[in-house]
Every structure is written in structure tokens, then in C-alpha cells.
XYZ file of N, CA and C in Angstrom:
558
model
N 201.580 158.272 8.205
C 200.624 159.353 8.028
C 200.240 159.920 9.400
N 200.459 161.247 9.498
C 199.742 162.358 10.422
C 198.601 162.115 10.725
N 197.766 161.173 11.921
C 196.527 161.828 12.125
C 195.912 162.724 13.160
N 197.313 163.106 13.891
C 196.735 164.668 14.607
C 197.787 165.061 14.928
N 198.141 166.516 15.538
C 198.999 167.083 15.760
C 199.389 167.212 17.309
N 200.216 166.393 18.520
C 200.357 166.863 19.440
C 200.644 167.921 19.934
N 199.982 168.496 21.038
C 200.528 169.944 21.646
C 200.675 169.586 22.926
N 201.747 170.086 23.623
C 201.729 169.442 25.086
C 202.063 171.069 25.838
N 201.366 171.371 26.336
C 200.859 172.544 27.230
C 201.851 172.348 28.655
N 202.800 173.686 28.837
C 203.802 173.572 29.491
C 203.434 175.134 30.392
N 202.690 175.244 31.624
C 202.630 176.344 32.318
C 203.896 176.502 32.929
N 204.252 177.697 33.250
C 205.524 178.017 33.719
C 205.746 178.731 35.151
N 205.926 178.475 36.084
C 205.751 178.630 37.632
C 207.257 179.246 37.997
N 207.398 180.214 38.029
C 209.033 180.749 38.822
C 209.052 179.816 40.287
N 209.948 179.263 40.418
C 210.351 178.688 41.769
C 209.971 177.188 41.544
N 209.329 177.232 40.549
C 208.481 175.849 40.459
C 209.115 174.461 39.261
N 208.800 175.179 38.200
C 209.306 174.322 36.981
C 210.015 175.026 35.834
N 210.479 176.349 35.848
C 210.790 176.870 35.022
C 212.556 176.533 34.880
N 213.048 175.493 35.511
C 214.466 175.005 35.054
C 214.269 173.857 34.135
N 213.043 173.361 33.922
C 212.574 172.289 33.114
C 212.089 172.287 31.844
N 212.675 173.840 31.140
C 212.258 174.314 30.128
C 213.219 173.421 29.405
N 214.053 173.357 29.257
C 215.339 172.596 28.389
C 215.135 171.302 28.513
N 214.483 170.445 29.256
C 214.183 168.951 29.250
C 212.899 168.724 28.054
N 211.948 170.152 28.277
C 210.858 169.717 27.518
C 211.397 169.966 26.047
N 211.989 171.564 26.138
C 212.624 171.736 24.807
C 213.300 170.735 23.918
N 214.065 169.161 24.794
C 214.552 168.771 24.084
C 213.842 167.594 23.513
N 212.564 167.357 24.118
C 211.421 166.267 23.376
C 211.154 166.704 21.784
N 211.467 167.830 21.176
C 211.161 168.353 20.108
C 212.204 167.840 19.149
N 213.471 167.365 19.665
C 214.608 167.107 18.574
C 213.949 166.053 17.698
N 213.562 164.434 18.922
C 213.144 163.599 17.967
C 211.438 163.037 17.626
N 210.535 163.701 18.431
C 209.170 163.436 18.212
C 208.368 165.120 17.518
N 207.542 164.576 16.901
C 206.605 165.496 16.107
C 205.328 166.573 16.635
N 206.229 167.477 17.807
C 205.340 167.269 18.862
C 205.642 169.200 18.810
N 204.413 169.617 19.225
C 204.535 171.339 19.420
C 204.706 171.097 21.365
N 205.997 171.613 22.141
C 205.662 171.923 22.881
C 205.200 173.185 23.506
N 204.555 173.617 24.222
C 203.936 174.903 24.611
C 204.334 175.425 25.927
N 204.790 176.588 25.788
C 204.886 177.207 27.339
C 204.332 178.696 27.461
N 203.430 178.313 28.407
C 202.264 179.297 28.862
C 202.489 180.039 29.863
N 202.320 181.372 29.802
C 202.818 182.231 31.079
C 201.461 181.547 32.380
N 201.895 181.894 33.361
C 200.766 181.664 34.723
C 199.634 182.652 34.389
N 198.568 182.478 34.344
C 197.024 183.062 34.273
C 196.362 182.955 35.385
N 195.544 184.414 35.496
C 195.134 184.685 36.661
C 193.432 183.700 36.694
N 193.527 182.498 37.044
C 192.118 182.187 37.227
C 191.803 181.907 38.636
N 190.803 181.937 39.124
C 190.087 181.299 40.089
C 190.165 180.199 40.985
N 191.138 180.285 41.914
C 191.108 179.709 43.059
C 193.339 178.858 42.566
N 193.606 179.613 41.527
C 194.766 179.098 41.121
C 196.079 179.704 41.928
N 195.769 180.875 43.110
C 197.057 181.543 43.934
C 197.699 182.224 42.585
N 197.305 182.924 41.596
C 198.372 183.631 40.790
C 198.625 184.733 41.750
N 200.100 185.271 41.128
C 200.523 185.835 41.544
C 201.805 186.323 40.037
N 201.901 188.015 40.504
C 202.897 187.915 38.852
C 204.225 188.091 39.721
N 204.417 187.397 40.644
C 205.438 187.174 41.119
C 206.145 185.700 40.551
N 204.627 184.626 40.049
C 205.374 183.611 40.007
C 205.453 183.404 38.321
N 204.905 184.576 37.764
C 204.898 184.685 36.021
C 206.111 184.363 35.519
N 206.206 183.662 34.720
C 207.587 183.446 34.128
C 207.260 184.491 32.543
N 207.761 185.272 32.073
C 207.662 186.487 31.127
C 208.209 185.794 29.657
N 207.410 186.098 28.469
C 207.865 185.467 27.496
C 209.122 185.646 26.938
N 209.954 186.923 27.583
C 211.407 187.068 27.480
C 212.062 186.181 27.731
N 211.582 185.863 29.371
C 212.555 184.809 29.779
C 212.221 183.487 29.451
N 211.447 183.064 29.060
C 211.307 181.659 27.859
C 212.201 181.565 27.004
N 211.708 182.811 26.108
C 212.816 182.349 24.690
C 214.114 182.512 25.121
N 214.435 183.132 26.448
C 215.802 183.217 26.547
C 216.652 182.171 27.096
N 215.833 181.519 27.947
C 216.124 180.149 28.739
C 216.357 179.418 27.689
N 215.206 179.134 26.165
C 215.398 178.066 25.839
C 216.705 178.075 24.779
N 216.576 179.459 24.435
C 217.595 179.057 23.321
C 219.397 179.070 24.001
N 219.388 179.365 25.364
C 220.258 179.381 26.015
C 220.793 177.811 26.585
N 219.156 177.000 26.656
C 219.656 175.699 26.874
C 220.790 175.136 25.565
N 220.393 175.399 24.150
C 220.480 175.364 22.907
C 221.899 175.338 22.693
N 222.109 176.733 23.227
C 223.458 177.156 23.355
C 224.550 176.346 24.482
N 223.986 176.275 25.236
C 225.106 175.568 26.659
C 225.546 174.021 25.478
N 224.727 173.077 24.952
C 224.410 172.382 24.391
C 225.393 172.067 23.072
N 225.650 173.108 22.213
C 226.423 173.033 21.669
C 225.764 173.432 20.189
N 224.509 173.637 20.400
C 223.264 173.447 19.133
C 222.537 174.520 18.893
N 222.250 174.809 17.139
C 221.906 175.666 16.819
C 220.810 176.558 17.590
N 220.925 178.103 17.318
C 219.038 178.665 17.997
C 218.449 177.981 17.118
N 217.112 178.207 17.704
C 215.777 177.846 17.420
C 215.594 179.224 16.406
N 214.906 178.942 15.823
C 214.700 179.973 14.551
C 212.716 180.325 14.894
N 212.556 181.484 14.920
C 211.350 181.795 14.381
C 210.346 181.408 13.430
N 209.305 180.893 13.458
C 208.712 180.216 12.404
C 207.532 181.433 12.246
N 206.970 180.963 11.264
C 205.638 182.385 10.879
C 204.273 181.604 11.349
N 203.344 182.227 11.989
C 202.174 180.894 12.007
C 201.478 180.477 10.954
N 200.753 179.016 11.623
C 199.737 178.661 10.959
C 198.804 178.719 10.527
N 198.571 180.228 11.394
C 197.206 180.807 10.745
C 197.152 182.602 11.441
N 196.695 182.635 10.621
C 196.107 184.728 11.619
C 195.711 184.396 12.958
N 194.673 183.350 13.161
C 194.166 183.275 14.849
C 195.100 182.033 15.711
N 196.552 181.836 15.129
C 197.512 181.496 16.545
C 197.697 181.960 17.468
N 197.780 181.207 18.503
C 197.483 181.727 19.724
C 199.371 181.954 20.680
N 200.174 180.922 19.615
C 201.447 180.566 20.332
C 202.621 181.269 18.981
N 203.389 181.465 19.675
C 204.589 182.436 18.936
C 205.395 181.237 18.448
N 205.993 180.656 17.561
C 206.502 179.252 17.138
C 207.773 179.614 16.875
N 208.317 178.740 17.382
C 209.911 178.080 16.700
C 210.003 176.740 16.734
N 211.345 176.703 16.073
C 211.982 175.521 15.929
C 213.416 175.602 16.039
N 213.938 174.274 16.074
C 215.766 174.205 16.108
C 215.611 173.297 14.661
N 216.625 174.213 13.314
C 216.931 173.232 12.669
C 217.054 171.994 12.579
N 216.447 170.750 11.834
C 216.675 169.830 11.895
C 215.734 168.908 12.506
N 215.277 169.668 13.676
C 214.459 168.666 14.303
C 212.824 168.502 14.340
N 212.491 167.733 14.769
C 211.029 167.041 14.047
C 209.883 167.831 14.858
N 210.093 168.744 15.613
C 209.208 169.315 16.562
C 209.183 170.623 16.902
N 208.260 171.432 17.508
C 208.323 172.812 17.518
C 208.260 173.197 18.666
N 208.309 174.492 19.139
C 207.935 175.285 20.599
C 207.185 176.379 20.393
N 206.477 176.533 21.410
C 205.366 177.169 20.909
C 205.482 178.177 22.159
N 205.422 179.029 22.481
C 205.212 180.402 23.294
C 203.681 180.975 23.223
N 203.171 181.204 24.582
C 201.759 181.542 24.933
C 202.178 182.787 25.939
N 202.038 183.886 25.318
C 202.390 184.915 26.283
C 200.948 185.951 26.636
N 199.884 185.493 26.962
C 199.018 185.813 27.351
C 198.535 187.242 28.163
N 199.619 187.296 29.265
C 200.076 187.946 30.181
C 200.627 189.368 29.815
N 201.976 188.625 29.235
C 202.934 189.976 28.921
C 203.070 190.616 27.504
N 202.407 189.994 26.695
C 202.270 190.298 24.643
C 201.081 189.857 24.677
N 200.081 190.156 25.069
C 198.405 189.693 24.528
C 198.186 189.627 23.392
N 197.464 188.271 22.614
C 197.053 188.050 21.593
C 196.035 188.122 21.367
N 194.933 188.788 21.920
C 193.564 188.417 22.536
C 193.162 189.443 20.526
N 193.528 190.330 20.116
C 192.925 190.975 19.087
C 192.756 190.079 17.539
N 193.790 188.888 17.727
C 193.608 187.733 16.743
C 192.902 186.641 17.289
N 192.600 186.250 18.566
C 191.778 185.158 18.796
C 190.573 184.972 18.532
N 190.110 183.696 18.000
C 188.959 183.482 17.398
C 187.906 182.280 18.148
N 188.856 181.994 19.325
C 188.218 181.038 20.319
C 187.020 181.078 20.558
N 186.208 180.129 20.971
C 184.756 180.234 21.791
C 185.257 178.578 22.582
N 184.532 178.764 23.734
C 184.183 177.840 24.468
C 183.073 177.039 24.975
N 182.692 176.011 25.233
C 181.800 175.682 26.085
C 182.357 175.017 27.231
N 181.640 175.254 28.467
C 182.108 174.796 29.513
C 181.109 173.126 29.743
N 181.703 172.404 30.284
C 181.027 171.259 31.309
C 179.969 171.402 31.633
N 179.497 172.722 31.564
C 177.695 172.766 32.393
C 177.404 173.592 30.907
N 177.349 173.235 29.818
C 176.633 174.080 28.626
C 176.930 174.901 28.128
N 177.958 176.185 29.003
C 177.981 177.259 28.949
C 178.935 178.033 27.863
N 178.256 179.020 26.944
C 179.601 179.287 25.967
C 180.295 180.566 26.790
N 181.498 180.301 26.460
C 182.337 181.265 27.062
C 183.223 182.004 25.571
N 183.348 183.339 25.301
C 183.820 184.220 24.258
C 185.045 183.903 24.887
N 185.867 184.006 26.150
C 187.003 184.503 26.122
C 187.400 183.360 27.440
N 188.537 183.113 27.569
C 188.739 182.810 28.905
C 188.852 183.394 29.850
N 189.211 185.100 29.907
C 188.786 185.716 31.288
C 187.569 186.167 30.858
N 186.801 186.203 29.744
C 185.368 186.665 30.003
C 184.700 186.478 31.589
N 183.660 187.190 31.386
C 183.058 187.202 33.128
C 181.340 186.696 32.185
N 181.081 187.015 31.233
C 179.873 186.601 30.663
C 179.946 185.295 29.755
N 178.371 184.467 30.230
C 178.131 182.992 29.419
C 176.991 183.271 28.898
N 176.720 181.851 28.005
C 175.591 182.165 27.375
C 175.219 180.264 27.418
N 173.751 180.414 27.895
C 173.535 178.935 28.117
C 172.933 178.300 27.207
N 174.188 177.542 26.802
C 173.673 176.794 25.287
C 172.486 175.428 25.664
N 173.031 175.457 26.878
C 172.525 173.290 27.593
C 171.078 173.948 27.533
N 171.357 175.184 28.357
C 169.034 175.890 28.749
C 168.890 176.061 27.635
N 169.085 176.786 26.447
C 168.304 176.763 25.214
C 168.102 175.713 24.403
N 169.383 174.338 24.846
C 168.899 173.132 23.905
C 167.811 172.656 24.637
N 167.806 172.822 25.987
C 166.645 171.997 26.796
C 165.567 172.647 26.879
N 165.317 173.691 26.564
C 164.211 174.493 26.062
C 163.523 174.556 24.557
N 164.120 173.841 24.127
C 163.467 173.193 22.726
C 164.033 174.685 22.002
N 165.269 175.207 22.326
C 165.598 176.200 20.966
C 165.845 175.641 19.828
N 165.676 176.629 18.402
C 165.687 175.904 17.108
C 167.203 176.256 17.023
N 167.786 175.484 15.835
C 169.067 175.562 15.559
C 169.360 177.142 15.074
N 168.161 177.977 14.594
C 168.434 179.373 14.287
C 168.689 179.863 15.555
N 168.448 179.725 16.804
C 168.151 180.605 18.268
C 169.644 180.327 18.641
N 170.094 179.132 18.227
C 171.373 178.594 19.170
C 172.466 179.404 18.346
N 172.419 179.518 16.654
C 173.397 179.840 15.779
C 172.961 181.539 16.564
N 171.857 182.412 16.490
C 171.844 183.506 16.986
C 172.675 184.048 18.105
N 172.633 183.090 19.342
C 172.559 182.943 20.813
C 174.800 183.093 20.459
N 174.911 182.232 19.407
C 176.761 182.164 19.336
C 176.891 183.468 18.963
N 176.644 184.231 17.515
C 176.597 185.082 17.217
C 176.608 186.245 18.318
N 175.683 185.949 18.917
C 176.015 187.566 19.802
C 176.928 187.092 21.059
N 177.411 185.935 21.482
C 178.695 186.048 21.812
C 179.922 186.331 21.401
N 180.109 185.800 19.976
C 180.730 186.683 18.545
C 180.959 188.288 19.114
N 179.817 188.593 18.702
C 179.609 190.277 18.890
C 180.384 191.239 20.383
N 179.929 190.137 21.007
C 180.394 190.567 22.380
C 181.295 190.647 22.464
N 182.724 190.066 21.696
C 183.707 189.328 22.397
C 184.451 190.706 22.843
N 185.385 190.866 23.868
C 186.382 191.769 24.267
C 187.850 191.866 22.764
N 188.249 192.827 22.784
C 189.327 193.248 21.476
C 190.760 192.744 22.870
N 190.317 192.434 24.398
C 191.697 192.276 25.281
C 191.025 191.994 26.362
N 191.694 190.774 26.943
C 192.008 190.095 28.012
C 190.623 190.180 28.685
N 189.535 189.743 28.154
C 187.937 189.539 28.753
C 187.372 190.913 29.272
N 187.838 192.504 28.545
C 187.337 193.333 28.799
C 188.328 194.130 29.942
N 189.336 193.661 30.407
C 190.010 193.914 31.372
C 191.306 194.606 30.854
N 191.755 195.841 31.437
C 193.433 196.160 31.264
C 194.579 195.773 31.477
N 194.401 194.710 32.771
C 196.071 193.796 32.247
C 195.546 193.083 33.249
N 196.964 192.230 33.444
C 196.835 191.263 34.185
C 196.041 191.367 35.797
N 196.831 192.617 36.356
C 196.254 192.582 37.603
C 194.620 192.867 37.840
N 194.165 193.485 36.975
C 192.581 193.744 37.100
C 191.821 192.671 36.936
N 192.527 191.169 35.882
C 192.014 189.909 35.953
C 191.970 189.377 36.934
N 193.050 189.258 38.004
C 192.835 188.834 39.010
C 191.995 189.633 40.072
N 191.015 190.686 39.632
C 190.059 191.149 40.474
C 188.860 190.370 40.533
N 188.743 189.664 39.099
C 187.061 189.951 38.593
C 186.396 188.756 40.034
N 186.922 188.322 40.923
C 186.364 187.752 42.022
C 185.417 186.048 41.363
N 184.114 186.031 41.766
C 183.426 185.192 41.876
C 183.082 184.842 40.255
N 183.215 186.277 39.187
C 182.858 186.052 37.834
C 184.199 185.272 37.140
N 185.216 185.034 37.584
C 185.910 184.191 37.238
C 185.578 182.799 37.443
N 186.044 182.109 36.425
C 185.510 180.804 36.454
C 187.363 179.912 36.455
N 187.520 178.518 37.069
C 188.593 178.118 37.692
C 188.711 177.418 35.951
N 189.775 177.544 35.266
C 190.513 176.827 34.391
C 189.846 175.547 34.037
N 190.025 174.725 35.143
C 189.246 173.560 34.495
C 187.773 173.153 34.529
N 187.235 174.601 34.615
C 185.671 174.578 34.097
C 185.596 174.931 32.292
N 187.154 175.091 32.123
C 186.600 175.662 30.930
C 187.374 175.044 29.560
């Protein structure tokens, strides 16, 4: 019996790890496992650059090319698991595991995401490039009632950006300066 679903989160670095797409791809033949590959995101203090973006073209093309050198079927398109997926899915016939594509960057999904966050210090975050929080830790420590806090989500709800934290593409994310917050705050 299933009691959770692994996802193993695969960022993709040109110059870096992107020949290692076909090693991860092939953990999927015999374990039950979604792997994920995420274009590079512009956060805070991370050196992006869309020089070192690896493009969701060249994912699916690498992988099903590993597929091919290989001797083994493409990976087939799967439909998601839900309206608010965040990763484009396949699979290779047969085998017990999936791949998952996060193209953030270059195909934004941001108009189906249904995410909210809280950060380490309280804070809800609508989006991951959002530049606006909302402090859940000060209103619990301020004796807010559970109506103020359900309110307080709600109009982060309301707020949320329809793309990429209010921003037009990638390069203007990497403007927002100091209102960016570093990945693993969040």
C-alpha cells in the first residue's frame, strides 16, 4: 500500500547538470517515483541568469532522446492530476514512475496555480515571486480570531497575480531586488 507519493525535484543548470537528465529519467523505470525537472528561477541571491535556463523544449527533448539512444519506447504524455498541476507529466510505457516538467520560466502555469505559502518566519506568501506577505505568526500572536486569520488568507486569495507574482517575464523577476525573498525562505 501507497502511503505517499515521491517527487524528487530536479533543477536544471546549463553547464551544470543538464547531461544528468537521462540518469534521473531512468530511476522512473523501476521505483514509483515522479521525477521533476524545473527550469532555473530567478530568486534572490541564486546568480540566475537565462543563460543558464535549461527551456522546457530542451527537457522533453533530451529525455526522450535518452529513450531513444537506449533502444526504448517515448515517454508518452499523460493528462494531469488535477486543473491546479503545476508539472507537465509523462511516462515511458511500462514503467512504474513518471516525469514531471516545471516550466515556470518559458510556458507559465501561474493562471492554474492554487498555491499559498507560509514562510519560516509566519509569513503567507500568494505566489513565489510575489513581492507581498501577510503575517500570519503577528496576527496569531496578537490574539487574532480564527475569522481574522481565515479573512487575512482570503485577501491573499484575492490578491493573487493571474502571472509570475505580477511581473511580465522572467527578466523583470529578476529585478524585483530586496522584495524577493531567497527560495529557501519559502
Amino acid at each position: 500500500e501507497d502511503c505517499f507519493k515521491l517527487k524528487l525535484n530536479c533543477v536544471l543548470l546549463k553547464g551544470a547538470n543538464e547531461d544528468e537528465i537521462g540518469a534521473f529519467v531512468d530511476l522512473t523505470e523501476s521505483l514509483p517515483i515522479e521525477v521533476r525537472f524545473l527550469e532555473f528561477m530567478p530568486f534572490d541571491g541564486n546568480s540566475w541568469s537565462a543563460n543558464r535556463l535549461v527551456p522546457q523544449a530542451e527537457m522533453i527533448e533530451a529525455f526522450q532522446k535518452h529513450l531513444e539512444v537506449k533502444g526504448l519506447p517515448r515517454a508518452e504524455r499523460l493528462p494531469p492530476d488535477s486543473l491546479h498541476d503545476v508539472a507537465r507529466l509523462w511516462q515511458v510505457p511500462g514503467w512504474k514512475g513518471r516525469i514531471g516538467v516545471i516550466s515556470s520560466m518559458t510556458d507559465a502555469f501561474c493562471g492554474g496555480c492554487n498555491r499559498l505559502r507560509v514562510t519560516a518566519a509566519g509569513e503567507l506568501r500568494n505566489c513565489l515571486f510575489g513581492e507581498e506577505g501577510w503575517s500570519l505568526l503577528e496576527e496569531i500572536r496578537n490574539g487574532a480570531s480564527d475569522e481574522a486569520l481565515v479573512s487575512q488568507v482570503g485577501e491573499a486569495v484575492q490578491r493573487k497575480h493571474s502571472k509570475l507574482g505580477g511581473k511580465r517575464d522572467m527578466f523583470e523577476l529578476r529585478e524585483r531586488g530586496d522584495k524577493a525573498l531567497p527560495m529557501i525562505a519559502l
